[in-house]
Coordinates of C-alpha atoms in Angstrom, one line a residue:
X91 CA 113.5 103.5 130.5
X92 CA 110.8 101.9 132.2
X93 CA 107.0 101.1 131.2
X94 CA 105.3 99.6 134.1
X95 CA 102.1 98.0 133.6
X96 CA 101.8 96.7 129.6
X97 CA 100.1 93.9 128.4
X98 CA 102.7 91.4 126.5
X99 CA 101.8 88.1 125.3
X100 CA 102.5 85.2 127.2
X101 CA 103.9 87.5 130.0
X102 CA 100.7 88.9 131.1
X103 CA 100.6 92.4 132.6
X104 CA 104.0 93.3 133.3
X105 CA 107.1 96.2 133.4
X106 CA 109.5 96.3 131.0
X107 CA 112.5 97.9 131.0
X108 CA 114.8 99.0 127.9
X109 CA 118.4 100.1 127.9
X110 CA 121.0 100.1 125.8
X111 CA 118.5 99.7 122.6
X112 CA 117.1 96.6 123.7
X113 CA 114.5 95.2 126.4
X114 CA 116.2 94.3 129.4
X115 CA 113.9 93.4 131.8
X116 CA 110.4 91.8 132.0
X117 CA 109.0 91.9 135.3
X118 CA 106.0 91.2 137.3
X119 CA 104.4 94.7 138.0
X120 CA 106.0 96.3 140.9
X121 CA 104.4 99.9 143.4
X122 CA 106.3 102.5 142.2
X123 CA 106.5 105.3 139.3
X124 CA 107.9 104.2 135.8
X125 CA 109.1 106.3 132.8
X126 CA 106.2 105.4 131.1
X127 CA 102.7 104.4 132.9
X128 CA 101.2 102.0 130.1
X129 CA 97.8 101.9 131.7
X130 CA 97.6 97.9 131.2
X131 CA 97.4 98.3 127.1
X132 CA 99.6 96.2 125.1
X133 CA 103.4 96.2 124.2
X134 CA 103.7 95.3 120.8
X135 CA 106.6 95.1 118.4
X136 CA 107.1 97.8 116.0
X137 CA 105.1 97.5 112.8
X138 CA 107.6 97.1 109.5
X139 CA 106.2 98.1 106.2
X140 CA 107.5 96.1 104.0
X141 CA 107.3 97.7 100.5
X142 CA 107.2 101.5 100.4
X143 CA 108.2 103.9 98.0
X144 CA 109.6 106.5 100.5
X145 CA 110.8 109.6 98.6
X146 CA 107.6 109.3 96.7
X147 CA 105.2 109.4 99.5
X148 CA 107.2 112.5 100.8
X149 CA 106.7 113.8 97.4
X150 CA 103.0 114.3 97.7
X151 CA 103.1 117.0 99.9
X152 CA 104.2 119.2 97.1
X153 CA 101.4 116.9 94.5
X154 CA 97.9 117.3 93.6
X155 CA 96.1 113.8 94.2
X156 CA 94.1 113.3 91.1
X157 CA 92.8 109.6 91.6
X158 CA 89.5 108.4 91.2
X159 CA 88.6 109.4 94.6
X160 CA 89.7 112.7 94.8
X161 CA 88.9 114.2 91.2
X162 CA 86.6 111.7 90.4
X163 CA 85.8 112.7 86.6
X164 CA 87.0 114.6 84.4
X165 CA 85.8 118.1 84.9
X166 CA 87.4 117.6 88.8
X167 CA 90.9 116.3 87.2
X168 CA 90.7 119.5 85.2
X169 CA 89.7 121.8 88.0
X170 CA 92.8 120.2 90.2
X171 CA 95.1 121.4 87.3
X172 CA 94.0 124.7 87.3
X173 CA 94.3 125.4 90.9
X174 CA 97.5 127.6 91.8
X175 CA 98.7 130.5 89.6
X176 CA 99.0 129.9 86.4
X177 CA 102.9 129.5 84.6
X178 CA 103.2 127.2 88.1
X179 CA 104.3 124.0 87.9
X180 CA 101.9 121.3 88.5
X181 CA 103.1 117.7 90.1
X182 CA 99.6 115.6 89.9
X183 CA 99.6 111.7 90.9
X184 CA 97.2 108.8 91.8
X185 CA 95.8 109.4 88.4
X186 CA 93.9 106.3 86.2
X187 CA 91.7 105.9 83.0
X188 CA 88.3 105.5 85.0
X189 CA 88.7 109.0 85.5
X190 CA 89.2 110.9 82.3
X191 CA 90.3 108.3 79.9
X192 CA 93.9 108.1 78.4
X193 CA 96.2 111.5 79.1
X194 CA 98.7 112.6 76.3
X195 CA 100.3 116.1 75.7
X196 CA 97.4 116.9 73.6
X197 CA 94.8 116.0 75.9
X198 CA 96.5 117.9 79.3
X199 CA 96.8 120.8 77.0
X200 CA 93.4 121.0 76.7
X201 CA 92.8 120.7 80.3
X202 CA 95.8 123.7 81.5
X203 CA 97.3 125.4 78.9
X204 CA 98.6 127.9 80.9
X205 CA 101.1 126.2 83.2
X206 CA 103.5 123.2 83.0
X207 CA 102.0 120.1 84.3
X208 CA 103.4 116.6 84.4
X209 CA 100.3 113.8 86.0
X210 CA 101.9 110.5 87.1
X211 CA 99.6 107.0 86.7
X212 CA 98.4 105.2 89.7
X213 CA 101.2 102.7 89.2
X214 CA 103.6 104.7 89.7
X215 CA 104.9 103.7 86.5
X216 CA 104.1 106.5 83.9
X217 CA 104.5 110.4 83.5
X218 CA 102.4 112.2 81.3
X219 CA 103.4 115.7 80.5
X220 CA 101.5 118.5 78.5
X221 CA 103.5 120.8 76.1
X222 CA 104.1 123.4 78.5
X223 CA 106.0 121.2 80.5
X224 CA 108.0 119.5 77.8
X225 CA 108.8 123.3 75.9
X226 CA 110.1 124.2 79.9
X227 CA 112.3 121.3 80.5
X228 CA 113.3 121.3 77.1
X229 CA 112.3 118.0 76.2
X230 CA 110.0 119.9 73.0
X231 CA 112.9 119.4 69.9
X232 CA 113.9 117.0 68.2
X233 CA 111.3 114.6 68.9
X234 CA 112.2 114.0 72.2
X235 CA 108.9 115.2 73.5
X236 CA 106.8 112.7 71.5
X237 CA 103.1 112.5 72.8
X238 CA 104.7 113.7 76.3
X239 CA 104.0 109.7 77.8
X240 CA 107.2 108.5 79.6
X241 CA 107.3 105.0 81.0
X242 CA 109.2 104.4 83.6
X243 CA 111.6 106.8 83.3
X244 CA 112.1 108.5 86.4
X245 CA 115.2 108.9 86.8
X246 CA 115.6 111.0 82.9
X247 CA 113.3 112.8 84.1
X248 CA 114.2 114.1 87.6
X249 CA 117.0 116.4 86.0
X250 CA 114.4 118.4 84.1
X251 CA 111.8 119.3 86.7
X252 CA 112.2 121.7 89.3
X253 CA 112.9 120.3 92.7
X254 CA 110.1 118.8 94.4
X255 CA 109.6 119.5 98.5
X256 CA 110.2 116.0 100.6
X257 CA 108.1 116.3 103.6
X258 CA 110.2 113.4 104.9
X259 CA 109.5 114.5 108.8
X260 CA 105.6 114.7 108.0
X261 CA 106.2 110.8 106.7
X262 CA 108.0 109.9 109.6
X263 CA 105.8 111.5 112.3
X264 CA 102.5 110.2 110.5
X265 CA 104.1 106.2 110.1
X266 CA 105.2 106.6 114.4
X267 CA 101.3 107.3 114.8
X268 CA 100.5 104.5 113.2
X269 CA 103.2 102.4 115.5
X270 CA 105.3 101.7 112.4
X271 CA 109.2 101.5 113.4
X272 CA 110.8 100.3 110.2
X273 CA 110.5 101.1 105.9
X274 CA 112.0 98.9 103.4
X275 CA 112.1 101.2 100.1
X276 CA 111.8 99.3 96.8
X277 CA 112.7 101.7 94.7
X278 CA 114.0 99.6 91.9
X279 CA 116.9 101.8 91.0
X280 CA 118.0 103.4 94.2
X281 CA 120.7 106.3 94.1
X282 CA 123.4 105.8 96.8
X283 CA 123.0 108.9 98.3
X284 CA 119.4 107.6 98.9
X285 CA 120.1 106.2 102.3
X286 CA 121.3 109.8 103.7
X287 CA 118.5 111.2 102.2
X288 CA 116.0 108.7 103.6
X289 CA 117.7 109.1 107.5
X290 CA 115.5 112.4 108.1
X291 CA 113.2 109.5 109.0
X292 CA 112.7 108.4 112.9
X293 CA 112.6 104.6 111.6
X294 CA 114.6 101.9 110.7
X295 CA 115.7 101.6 107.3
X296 CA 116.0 98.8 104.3
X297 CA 116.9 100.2 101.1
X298 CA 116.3 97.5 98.0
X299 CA 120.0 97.7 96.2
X300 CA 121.7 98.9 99.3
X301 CA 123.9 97.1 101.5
X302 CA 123.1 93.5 102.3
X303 CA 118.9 94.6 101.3
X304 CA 117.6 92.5 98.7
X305 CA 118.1 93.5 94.9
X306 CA 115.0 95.0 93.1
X307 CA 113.8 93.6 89.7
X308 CA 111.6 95.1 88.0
X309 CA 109.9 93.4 85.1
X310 CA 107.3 95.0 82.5
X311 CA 105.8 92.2 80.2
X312 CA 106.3 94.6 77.2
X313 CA 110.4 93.9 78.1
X314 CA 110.5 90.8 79.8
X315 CA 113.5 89.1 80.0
X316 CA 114.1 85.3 79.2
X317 CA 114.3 82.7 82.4
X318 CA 117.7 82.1 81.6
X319 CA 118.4 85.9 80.9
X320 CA 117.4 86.7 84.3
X321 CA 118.8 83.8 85.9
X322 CA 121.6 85.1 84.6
X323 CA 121.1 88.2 86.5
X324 CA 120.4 86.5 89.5
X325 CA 123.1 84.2 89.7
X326 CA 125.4 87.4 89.5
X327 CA 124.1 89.0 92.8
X328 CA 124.1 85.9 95.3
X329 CA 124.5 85.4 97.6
X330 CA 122.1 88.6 98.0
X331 CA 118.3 88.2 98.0
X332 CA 116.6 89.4 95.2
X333 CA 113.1 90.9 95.5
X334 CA 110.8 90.5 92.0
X335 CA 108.6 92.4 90.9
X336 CA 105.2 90.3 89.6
X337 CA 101.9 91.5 88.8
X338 CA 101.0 89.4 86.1
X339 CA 100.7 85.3 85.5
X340 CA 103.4 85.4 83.0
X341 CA 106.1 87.3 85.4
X342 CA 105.2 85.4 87.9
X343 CA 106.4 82.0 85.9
X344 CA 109.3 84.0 83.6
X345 CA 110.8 84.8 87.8
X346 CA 110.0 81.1 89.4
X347 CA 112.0 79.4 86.4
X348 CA 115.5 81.3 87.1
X349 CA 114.6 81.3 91.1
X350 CA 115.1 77.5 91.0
X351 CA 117.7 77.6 88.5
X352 CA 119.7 80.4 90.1
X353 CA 118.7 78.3 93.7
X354 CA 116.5 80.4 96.2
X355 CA 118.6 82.0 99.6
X356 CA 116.8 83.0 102.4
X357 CA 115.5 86.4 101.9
X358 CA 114.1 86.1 98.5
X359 CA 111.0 87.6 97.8
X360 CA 108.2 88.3 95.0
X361 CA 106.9 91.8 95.6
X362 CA 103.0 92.2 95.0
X363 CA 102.2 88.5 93.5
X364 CA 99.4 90.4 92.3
X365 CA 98.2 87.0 90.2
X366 CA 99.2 83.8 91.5
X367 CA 97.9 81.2 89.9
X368 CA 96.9 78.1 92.0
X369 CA 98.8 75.7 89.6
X370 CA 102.3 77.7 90.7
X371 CA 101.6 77.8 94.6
X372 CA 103.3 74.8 95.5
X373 CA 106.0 76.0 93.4
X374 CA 106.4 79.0 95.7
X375 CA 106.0 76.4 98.8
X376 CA 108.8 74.8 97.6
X377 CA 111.5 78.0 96.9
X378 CA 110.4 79.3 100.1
X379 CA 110.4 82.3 98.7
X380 CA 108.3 85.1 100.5
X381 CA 105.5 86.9 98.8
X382 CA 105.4 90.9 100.1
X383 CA 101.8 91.2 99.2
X384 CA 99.1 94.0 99.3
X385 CA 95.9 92.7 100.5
X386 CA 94.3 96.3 100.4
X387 CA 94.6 96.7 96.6
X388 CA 91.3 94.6 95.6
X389 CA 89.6 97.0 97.7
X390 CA 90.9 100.1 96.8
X391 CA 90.8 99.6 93.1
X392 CA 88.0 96.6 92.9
X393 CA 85.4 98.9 90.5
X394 CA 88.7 98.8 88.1
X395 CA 90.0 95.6 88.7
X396 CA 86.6 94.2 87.9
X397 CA 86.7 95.5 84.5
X398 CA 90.4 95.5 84.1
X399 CA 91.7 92.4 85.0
X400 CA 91.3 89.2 82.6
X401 CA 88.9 87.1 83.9
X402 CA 91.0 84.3 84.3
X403 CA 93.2 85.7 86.7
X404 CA 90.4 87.2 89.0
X405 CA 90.2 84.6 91.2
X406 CA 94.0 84.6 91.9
X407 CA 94.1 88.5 92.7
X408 CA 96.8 89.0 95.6
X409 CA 96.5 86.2 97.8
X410 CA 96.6 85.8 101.2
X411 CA 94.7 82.9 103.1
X412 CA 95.2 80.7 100.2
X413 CA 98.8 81.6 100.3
X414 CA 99.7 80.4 104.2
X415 CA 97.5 77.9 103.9
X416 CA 99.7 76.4 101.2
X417 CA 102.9 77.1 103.1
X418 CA 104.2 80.0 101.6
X419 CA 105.7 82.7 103.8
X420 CA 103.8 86.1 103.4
X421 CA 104.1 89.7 104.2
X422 CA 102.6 92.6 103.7
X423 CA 103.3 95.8 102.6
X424 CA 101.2 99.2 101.8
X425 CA 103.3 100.3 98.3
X426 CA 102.4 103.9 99.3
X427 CA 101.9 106.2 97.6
X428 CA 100.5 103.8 95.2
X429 CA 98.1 102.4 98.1
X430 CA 97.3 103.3 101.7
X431 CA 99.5 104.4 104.0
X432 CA 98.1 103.3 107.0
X433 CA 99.1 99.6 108.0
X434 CA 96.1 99.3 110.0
X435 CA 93.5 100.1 107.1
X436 CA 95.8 97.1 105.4
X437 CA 95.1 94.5 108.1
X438 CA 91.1 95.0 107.8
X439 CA 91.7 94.6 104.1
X440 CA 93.0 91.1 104.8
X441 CA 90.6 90.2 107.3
X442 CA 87.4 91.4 105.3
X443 CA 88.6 89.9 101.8
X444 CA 86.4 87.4 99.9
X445 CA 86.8 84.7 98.4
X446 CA 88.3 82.4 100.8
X447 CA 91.6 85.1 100.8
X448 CA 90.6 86.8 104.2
X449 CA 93.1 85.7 107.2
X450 CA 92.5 86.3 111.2
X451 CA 92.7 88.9 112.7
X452 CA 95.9 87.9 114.3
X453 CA 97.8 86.9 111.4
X454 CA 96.5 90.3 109.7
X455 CA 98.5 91.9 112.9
X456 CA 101.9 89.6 111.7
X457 CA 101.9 90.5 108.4
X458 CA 103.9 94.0 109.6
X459 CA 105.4 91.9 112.4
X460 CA 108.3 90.6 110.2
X461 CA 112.1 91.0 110.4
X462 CA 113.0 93.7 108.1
X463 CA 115.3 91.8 106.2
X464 CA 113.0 88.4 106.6
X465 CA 109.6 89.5 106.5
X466 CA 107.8 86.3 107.1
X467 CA 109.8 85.7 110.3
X468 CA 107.2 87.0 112.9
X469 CA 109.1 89.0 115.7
X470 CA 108.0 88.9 119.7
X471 CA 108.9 91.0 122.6
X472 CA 111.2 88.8 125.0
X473 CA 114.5 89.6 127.1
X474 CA 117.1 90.4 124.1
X475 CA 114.7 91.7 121.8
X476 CA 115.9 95.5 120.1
X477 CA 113.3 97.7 121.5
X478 CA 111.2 98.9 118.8
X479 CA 107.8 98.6 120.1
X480 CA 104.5 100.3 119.7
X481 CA 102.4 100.9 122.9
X482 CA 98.5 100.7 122.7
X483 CA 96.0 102.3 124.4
X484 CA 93.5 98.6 125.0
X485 CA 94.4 95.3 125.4
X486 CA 95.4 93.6 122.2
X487 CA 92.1 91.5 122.0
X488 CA 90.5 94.6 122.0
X489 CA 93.1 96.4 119.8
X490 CA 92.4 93.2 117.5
X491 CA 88.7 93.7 117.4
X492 CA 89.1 97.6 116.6
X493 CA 91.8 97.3 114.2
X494 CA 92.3 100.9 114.0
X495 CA 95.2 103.5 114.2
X496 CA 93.0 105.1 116.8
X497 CA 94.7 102.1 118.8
X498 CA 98.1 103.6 119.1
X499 CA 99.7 105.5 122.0
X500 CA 103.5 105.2 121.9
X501 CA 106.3 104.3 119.8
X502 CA 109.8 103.4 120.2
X503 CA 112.8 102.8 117.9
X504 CA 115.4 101.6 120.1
X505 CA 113.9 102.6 123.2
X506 CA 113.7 106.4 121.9
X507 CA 110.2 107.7 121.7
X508 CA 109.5 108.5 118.4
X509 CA 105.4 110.1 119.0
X510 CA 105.0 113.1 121.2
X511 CA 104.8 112.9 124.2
X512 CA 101.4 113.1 126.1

């Protein structure tokens, strides 16, 4: 294939040519007809989301969204359950206190009687059921059914609900829109069958657990293990990377402790670093262990954070100027379904954030630009490179300036197009 006249950084205006999976050629612009006519806007490198929850996000396509922006009290959170005929199941997510307060059986029965319904936190990290749901699935004897709150127990629960619809094509054409070429799923208990499930996809594919990806802890404070208990743990899966989950102070510190213990390999990571205190960051300089952050989150759930959050840790919500600036390798990644799915709305995040936290626009741009396996490695297009690429419509100063979706023309996994063509 040929793309005659892109922008590429440090080549100018240029044709490239791909074969064989890779770019081939970089050329000065030549008369002539190419494959592609890219209309001087830039040629990119594919964007890589770094933390997604894949088979969730396809999920929602058969979900109600209940969060505070869509049902926005109480009486819209009941009106969403209700929709649909009733004795239907209902799969409702995004939910969170500020909208109707804390959900039990007792409380969703009061809201739908009539139909099963099961309403998954924000976080991703709860189910709540009402009784119809539980007496269906047969989780209503024997006290199995309790108040019908299930932490993080997905995977129990996946064998008594009817099979959910994975519009895994509607994920994969929406991410090539936004120029993203590559997913690494952090599922923290991924089935091996995931992989085949997940190749529906156009994109590239890390899957936390599988292969040579990084292994996924995941640690609640209500269960956390000792330092030495999970340094233990990670002793026993090097020379693999292990990716941690932190969102709170005391995580953080329980996962640094067995990191330098255990000795940090390259591809470590700590997903989120929702609260990093200052006192630990050059700590995390030394490991150099990468932090796969989400700089949108303080925007999407500030009004909650505000009120949520200790006010100790508000000043050390995820980090990202601070972080570089103190030498420690950062990524980015949009958790969805949890948070936006659009990469670009991400990168304005981190270039509007307060606080001394917002970065350039540029280094917004590099936060998706990372190898898949080592995120804070920033890739660029040269001779060699695999040709996943993502073709704009402007220049990338102006592409920089818009920071928009709106941006994107083309993209490529290994020099397939993977967006309709024009």
């Amino acid at each position: 294939m040929l793309i005659t006249d892109v922008e590429i950084e440090g080549y100018g205006r240029v044709d490239v040519r791909l074969g064989g999976g890779r770019v081939v050629g970089i050329g000065r612009r030549r008369a002539g007809r190419g494959d592609v006519d890219g209309r001087g806007g830039a040629l990119l490198v594919g964007l890589h989301d770094h933390h997604v929850h894949l088979a969730a996000l396809a999920a929602e396509a058969a979900s109600v969204r209940v969060g505070p922006a869509e049902s926005g009290d109480r009486d819209g959170l009941v009106r969403a359950l209700r929709s649909g005929p009733p004795g239907e199941w209902v799969r409702a997510v995004g939910c969170h206190e500020s909208v109707a307060g804390e959900l039990d059986r007792w409380v969703l029965d009061g809201f739908a009687p009539d139909r099963p319904v099961r309403v998954q936190h924000r976080s991703g990290a709860l189910w709540m059921w009402n009784s119809a749901a539980l007496r269906a699935a047969g989780l209503d004897g024997g006290g199995d059914g309790g108040d019908g709150r299930f932490w993080r127990e997905d995977e129990r629960l996946r064998g008594f609900t009817p099979p959910v619809r994975l519009d895994l094509r509607g994920v994969g054409a929406r991410a090539a829109a936004y120029g993203i070429t590559g997913f690494t799923n952090a599922d923290p208990h991924p089935s091996q069958d995931l992989p085949e499930l997940l190749s529906l996809l156009p994109q590239r594919l890390v899957v936390m657990g599988i292969g040579d990806a990084p292994v996924k802890f995941l640690l609640d404070d209500a269960t956390l293990p000792t330092p030495g208990e999970l340094a233990a743990s990670v002793a026993a899966v090097r020379p693999r990377p292990v990716a941690v989950h932190c969102v709170t102070r005391v995580q953080l510190l329980v996962t640094l402790l067995p990191l330098e213990e255990a000795g940090p390999v390259a591809g470590d990571r700590i997903e989120h670093g929702a609260v990093i205190p200052a006192e630990t960051m050059p700590w995390l300089a030394r490991l150099g262990v990468t932090v796969v952050t989400q700089p949108h989150f303080p925007r999407e759930r500030g009004r909650e954070y505000a009120t949520e959050v200790d006010p100790d840790d508000q000043a050390h919500l995820y980090r990202c100027r601070s972080l570089t600036d103190a030498g420690i390798p950062l990524a980015a990644g949009n958790d969805a379904p949890y948070g936006s799915a659009d990469p670009w709305a991400v990168m304005r995040a981190a270039v509007e954030r307060s606080g001394g936290e917002a970065v350039d626009r540029r280094a917004a741009l590099d936060l998706f630009a990372g190898e898949p396996q080592r995120p804070s490695q920033v890739r660029r297009l040269a001779v060699g490179s695999v040709a996943d690429l993502c073709l704009l419509h402007v220049p990338l100063k102006e592409a920089l300036d818009l920071m928009s979706a709106d941006v994107v023309r083309a993209t490529f996994v290994g020099g397939r197009r993977i967006t309709p063509p024009e």
